[in-house]
JSON list of C-alpha atoms in Angstrom, two decimals:
[
{"chain": "A", "resi": 1186, "resn": "UNK", "atom": "CA", "xyz": [-4.84, -18.77, -1.58]},
{"chain": "A", "resi": 1187, "resn": "UNK", "atom": "CA", "xyz": [-7.88, -17.22, 0.04]},
{"chain": "A", "resi": 1188, "resn": "UNK", "atom": "CA", "xyz": [-5.90, -16.50, 3.19]},
{"chain": "A", "resi": 1189, "resn": "UNK", "atom": "CA", "xyz": [-2.88, -15.19, 1.29]},
{"chain": "A", "resi": 1190, "resn": "UNK", "atom": "CA", "xyz": [-4.31, -11.77, 0.43]},
{"chain": "A", "resi": 1191, "resn": "UNK", "atom": "CA", "xyz": [-5.69, -10.96, 3.91]},
{"chain": "A", "resi": 1192, "resn": "UNK", "atom": "CA", "xyz": [-2.45, -12.19, 5.47]},
{"chain": "A", "resi": 1193, "resn": "UNK", "atom": "CA", "xyz": [-0.41, -9.84, 3.30]},
{"chain": "A", "resi": 1194, "resn": "UNK", "atom": "CA", "xyz": [-2.82, -7.00, 4.13]},
{"chain": "A", "resi": 1195, "resn": "UNK", "atom": "CA", "xyz": [-2.43, -7.75, 7.82]},
{"chain": "A", "resi": 1196, "resn": "UNK", "atom": "CA", "xyz": [1.36, -7.75, 7.54]},
{"chain": "A", "resi": 1197, "resn": "UNK", "atom": "CA", "xyz": [1.26, -4.38, 5.78]},
{"chain": "A", "resi": 1198, "resn": "UNK", "atom": "CA", "xyz": [-1.14, -3.00, 8.38]},
{"chain": "A", "resi": 1199, "resn": "UNK", "atom": "CA", "xyz": [1.02, -4.14, 11.29]},
{"chain": "A", "resi": 1200, "resn": "UNK", "atom": "CA", "xyz": [4.17, -2.75, 9.69]},
{"chain": "A", "resi": 1201, "resn": "UNK", "atom": "CA", "xyz": [2.52, 0.66, 9.15]},
{"chain": "A", "resi": 1202, "resn": "UNK", "atom": "CA", "xyz": [0.95, 0.83, 12.61]},
{"chain": "A", "resi": 1203, "resn": "UNK", "atom": "CA", "xyz": [3.90, 2.61, 14.34]},
{"chain": "A", "resi": 1204, "resn": "UNK", "atom": "CA", "xyz": [3.94, 5.34, 11.69]},
{"chain": "A", "resi": 1205, "resn": "UNK", "atom": "CA", "xyz": [0.17, 5.63, 11.94]},
{"chain": "A", "resi": 1206, "resn": "UNK", "atom": "CA", "xyz": [0.39, 6.22, 15.68]},
{"chain": "A", "resi": 1207, "resn": "UNK", "atom": "CA", "xyz": [2.95, 8.98, 15.12]},
{"chain": "A", "resi": 1208, "resn": "UNK", "atom": "CA", "xyz": [0.73, 10.54, 12.46]},
{"chain": "A", "resi": 1209, "resn": "UNK", "atom": "CA", "xyz": [-2.33, 10.40, 14.75]},
{"chain": "A", "resi": 1210, "resn": "UNK", "atom": "CA", "xyz": [-0.44, 12.32, 17.44]},
{"chain": "A", "resi": 1211, "resn": "UNK", "atom": "CA", "xyz": [0.63, 15.01, 15.00]},
{"chain": "A", "resi": 1212, "resn": "UNK", "atom": "CA", "xyz": [-2.51, 15.46, 12.93]},
{"chain": "A", "resi": 1213, "resn": "UNK", "atom": "CA", "xyz": [-5.80, 13.90, 12.05]},
{"chain": "A", "resi": 1214, "resn": "UNK", "atom": "CA", "xyz": [-4.72, 10.82, 10.09]},
{"chain": "A", "resi": 1215, "resn": "UNK", "atom": "CA", "xyz": [-7.67, 8.81, 8.72]},
{"chain": "A", "resi": 1216, "resn": "UNK", "atom": "CA", "xyz": [-7.95, 5.18, 9.80]},
{"chain": "A", "resi": 1217, "resn": "UNK", "atom": "CA", "xyz": [-8.33, 3.99, 6.21]},
{"chain": "A", "resi": 1218, "resn": "UNK", "atom": "CA", "xyz": [-4.74, 5.05, 5.57]},
{"chain": "A", "resi": 1219, "resn": "UNK", "atom": "CA", "xyz": [-3.66, 1.75, 7.12]},
{"chain": "A", "resi": 1220, "resn": "UNK", "atom": "CA", "xyz": [-5.22, -0.03, 4.15]},
{"chain": "A", "resi": 1221, "resn": "UNK", "atom": "CA", "xyz": [-3.36, 1.78, 1.37]},
{"chain": "A", "resi": 1222, "resn": "UNK", "atom": "CA", "xyz": [-2.20, -1.49, -0.18]},
{"chain": "A", "resi": 1223, "resn": "UNK", "atom": "CA", "xyz": [-5.79, -2.59, -0.92]},
{"chain": "A", "resi": 1224, "resn": "UNK", "atom": "CA", "xyz": [-6.28, -0.57, -4.15]},
{"chain": "A", "resi": 1225, "resn": "UNK", "atom": "CA", "xyz": [-2.99, -1.88, -5.55]},
{"chain": "A", "resi": 1226, "resn": "UNK", "atom": "CA", "xyz": [-4.03, -5.44, -4.70]},
{"chain": "A", "resi": 1227, "resn": "UNK", "atom": "CA", "xyz": [-7.38, -4.93, -6.40]},
{"chain": "A", "resi": 1228, "resn": "UNK", "atom": "CA", "xyz": [-5.71, -3.55, -9.52]},
{"chain": "A", "resi": 1229, "resn": "UNK", "atom": "CA", "xyz": [-3.25, -6.46, -9.57]},
{"chain": "A", "resi": 1230, "resn": "UNK", "atom": "CA", "xyz": [-5.99, -9.06, -9.05]},
{"chain": "A", "resi": 1231, "resn": "UNK", "atom": "CA", "xyz": [-8.23, -7.45, -11.67]},
{"chain": "A", "resi": 1232, "resn": "UNK", "atom": "CA", "xyz": [-5.46, -7.41, -14.25]},
{"chain": "A", "resi": 1233, "resn": "UNK", "atom": "CA", "xyz": [-4.56, -11.00, -13.44]},
{"chain": "A", "resi": 1234, "resn": "UNK", "atom": "CA", "xyz": [-8.16, -12.16, -13.78]},
{"chain": "A", "resi": 1235, "resn": "UNK", "atom": "CA", "xyz": [-8.53, -10.32, -17.08]},
{"chain": "A", "resi": 1236, "resn": "UNK", "atom": "CA", "xyz": [-5.56, -12.23, -18.47]},
{"chain": "A", "resi": 1237, "resn": "UNK", "atom": "CA", "xyz": [-2.95, -9.47, -18.57]},
{"chain": "A", "resi": 1238, "resn": "UNK", "atom": "CA", "xyz": [0.51, -10.76, -17.80]},
{"chain": "A", "resi": 1239, "resn": "UNK", "atom": "CA", "xyz": [1.64, -14.32, -17.33]},
{"chain": "A", "resi": 1240, "resn": "UNK", "atom": "CA", "xyz": [-0.43, -16.38, -14.90]},
{"chain": "A", "resi": 1241, "resn": "UNK", "atom": "CA", "xyz": [2.33, -18.16, -13.05]},
{"chain": "A", "resi": 1242, "resn": "UNK", "atom": "CA", "xyz": [2.25, -18.85, -9.32]},
{"chain": "A", "resi": 1243, "resn": "UNK", "atom": "CA", "xyz": [5.70, -17.26, -9.06]},
{"chain": "A", "resi": 1244, "resn": "UNK", "atom": "CA", "xyz": [4.15, -13.89, -9.86]},
{"chain": "A", "resi": 1245, "resn": "UNK", "atom": "CA", "xyz": [2.54, -13.89, -6.43]},
{"chain": "A", "resi": 1246, "resn": "UNK", "atom": "CA", "xyz": [5.88, -12.51, -5.31]},
{"chain": "A", "resi": 1247, "resn": "UNK", "atom": "CA", "xyz": [4.75, -9.27, -6.96]},
{"chain": "A", "resi": 1248, "resn": "UNK", "atom": "CA", "xyz": [2.27, -8.90, -4.10]},
{"chain": "A", "resi": 1249, "resn": "UNK", "atom": "CA", "xyz": [5.14, -8.96, -1.60]},
{"chain": "A", "resi": 1250, "resn": "UNK", "atom": "CA", "xyz": [6.75, -6.19, -3.62]},
{"chain": "A", "resi": 1251, "resn": "UNK", "atom": "CA", "xyz": [3.54, -4.17, -3.49]},
{"chain": "A", "resi": 1252, "resn": "UNK", "atom": "CA", "xyz": [3.29, -4.58, 0.29]},
{"chain": "A", "resi": 1253, "resn": "UNK", "atom": "CA", "xyz": [6.92, -3.58, 0.81]},
{"chain": "A", "resi": 1254, "resn": "UNK", "atom": "CA", "xyz": [6.53, -0.59, -1.49]},
{"chain": "A", "resi": 1255, "resn": "UNK", "atom": "CA", "xyz": [3.40, 0.52, 0.35]},
{"chain": "A", "resi": 1256, "resn": "UNK", "atom": "CA", "xyz": [5.16, 0.26, 3.72]},
{"chain": "A", "resi": 1257, "resn": "UNK", "atom": "CA", "xyz": [8.13, 2.30, 2.50]},
{"chain": "A", "resi": 1258, "resn": "UNK", "atom": "CA", "xyz": [5.91, 4.93, 0.88]},
{"chain": "A", "resi": 1259, "resn": "UNK", "atom": "CA", "xyz": [3.72, 5.16, 3.98]},
{"chain": "A", "resi": 1260, "resn": "UNK", "atom": "CA", "xyz": [6.72, 5.90, 6.19]},
{"chain": "A", "resi": 1261, "resn": "UNK", "atom": "CA", "xyz": [7.98, 8.46, 3.66]},
{"chain": "A", "resi": 1262, "resn": "UNK", "atom": "CA", "xyz": [4.52, 10.01, 3.63]},
{"chain": "A", "resi": 1263, "resn": "UNK", "atom": "CA", "xyz": [4.24, 10.24, 7.40]},
{"chain": "A", "resi": 1264, "resn": "UNK", "atom": "CA", "xyz": [7.75, 11.45, 8.16]},
{"chain": "A", "resi": 1265, "resn": "UNK", "atom": "CA", "xyz": [8.45, 13.65, 5.12]},
{"chain": "A", "resi": 1266, "resn": "UNK", "atom": "CA", "xyz": [5.40, 14.60, 3.08]},
{"chain": "A", "resi": 1267, "resn": "UNK", "atom": "CA", "xyz": [2.98, 15.21, 5.94]},
{"chain": "A", "resi": 1268, "resn": "UNK", "atom": "CA", "xyz": [5.48, 17.55, 7.56]},
{"chain": "A", "resi": 1269, "resn": "UNK", "atom": "CA", "xyz": [5.78, 19.66, 4.43]},
{"chain": "A", "resi": 1270, "resn": "UNK", "atom": "CA", "xyz": [2.09, 20.03, 3.72]},
{"chain": "A", "resi": 1271, "resn": "UNK", "atom": "CA", "xyz": [-0.72, 19.50, 6.15]},
{"chain": "A", "resi": 1272, "resn": "UNK", "atom": "CA", "xyz": [-2.92, 17.36, 3.93]},
{"chain": "A", "resi": 1273, "resn": "UNK", "atom": "CA", "xyz": [-2.59, 13.68, 4.87]},
{"chain": "A", "resi": 1274, "resn": "UNK", "atom": "CA", "xyz": [-5.55, 12.72, 2.65]},
{"chain": "A", "resi": 1275, "resn": "UNK", "atom": "CA", "xyz": [-3.86, 14.12, -0.47]},
{"chain": "A", "resi": 1276, "resn": "UNK", "atom": "CA", "xyz": [-0.64, 12.35, 0.46]},
{"chain": "A", "resi": 1277, "resn": "UNK", "atom": "CA", "xyz": [-2.57, 9.10, 0.96]},
{"chain": "A", "resi": 1278, "resn": "UNK", "atom": "CA", "xyz": [-3.99, 9.49, -2.54]},
{"chain": "A", "resi": 1279, "resn": "UNK", "atom": "CA", "xyz": [-0.45, 9.95, -3.86]},
{"chain": "A", "resi": 1280, "resn": "UNK", "atom": "CA", "xyz": [0.59, 6.67, -2.22]},
{"chain": "A", "resi": 1281, "resn": "UNK", "atom": "CA", "xyz": [-2.45, 4.89, -3.66]},
{"chain": "A", "resi": 1282, "resn": "UNK", "atom": "CA", "xyz": [-1.72, 6.26, -7.14]},
{"chain": "A", "resi": 1283, "resn": "UNK", "atom": "CA", "xyz": [1.94, 5.25, -6.92]},
{"chain": "A", "resi": 1284, "resn": "UNK", "atom": "CA", "xyz": [1.27, 1.71, -5.71]},
{"chain": "A", "resi": 1285, "resn": "UNK", "atom": "CA", "xyz": [-1.53, 1.19, -8.24]},
{"chain": "A", "resi": 1286, "resn": "UNK", "atom": "CA", "xyz": [0.76, 2.40, -11.00]},
{"chain": "A", "resi": 1287, "resn": "UNK", "atom": "CA", "xyz": [3.46, -0.01, -9.89]},
{"chain": "A", "resi": 1288, "resn": "UNK", "atom": "CA", "xyz": [0.88, -2.84, -9.82]},
{"chain": "A", "resi": 1289, "resn": "UNK", "atom": "CA", "xyz": [-0.01, -2.03, -13.44]},
{"chain": "A", "resi": 1290, "resn": "UNK", "atom": "CA", "xyz": [3.66, -1.95, -14.44]},
{"chain": "A", "resi": 1291, "resn": "UNK", "atom": "CA", "xyz": [4.33, -5.28, -12.72]},
{"chain": "A", "resi": 1292, "resn": "UNK", "atom": "CA", "xyz": [1.46, -7.01, -14.54]},
{"chain": "A", "resi": 1293, "resn": "UNK", "atom": "CA", "xyz": [2.27, -5.47, -17.92]},
{"chain": "A", "resi": 1294, "resn": "UNK", "atom": "CA", "xyz": [5.94, -6.39, -17.54]},
{"chain": "A", "resi": 1295, "resn": "UNK", "atom": "CA", "xyz": [5.00, -9.97, -16.60]},
{"chain": "A", "resi": 1296, "resn": "UNK", "atom": "CA", "xyz": [3.31, -10.48, -19.94]}
]
């Protein structure tokens, strides 16, 4: 279980790496944007530890959903949002807010 979270983070990081390279060529994309799934993971883990939602091992699949959502939103951010406005940091915060909100909804729905 201890290796599960870093492994999912690594998978998300590797999947977002091509878009990150494109974003670095176009504008100054911060390196921390590769770790946009981390806040959603922390919200999910915190809610799980506090007892919100059912504590079933099958709900670990929600983490896969969070990683996939983060990857999709990151590509949308790089190829659509960053082209419209030149603020990648604001767009990164939008992705963090969206994935954290989905993490909350997944845990509340599980209960």
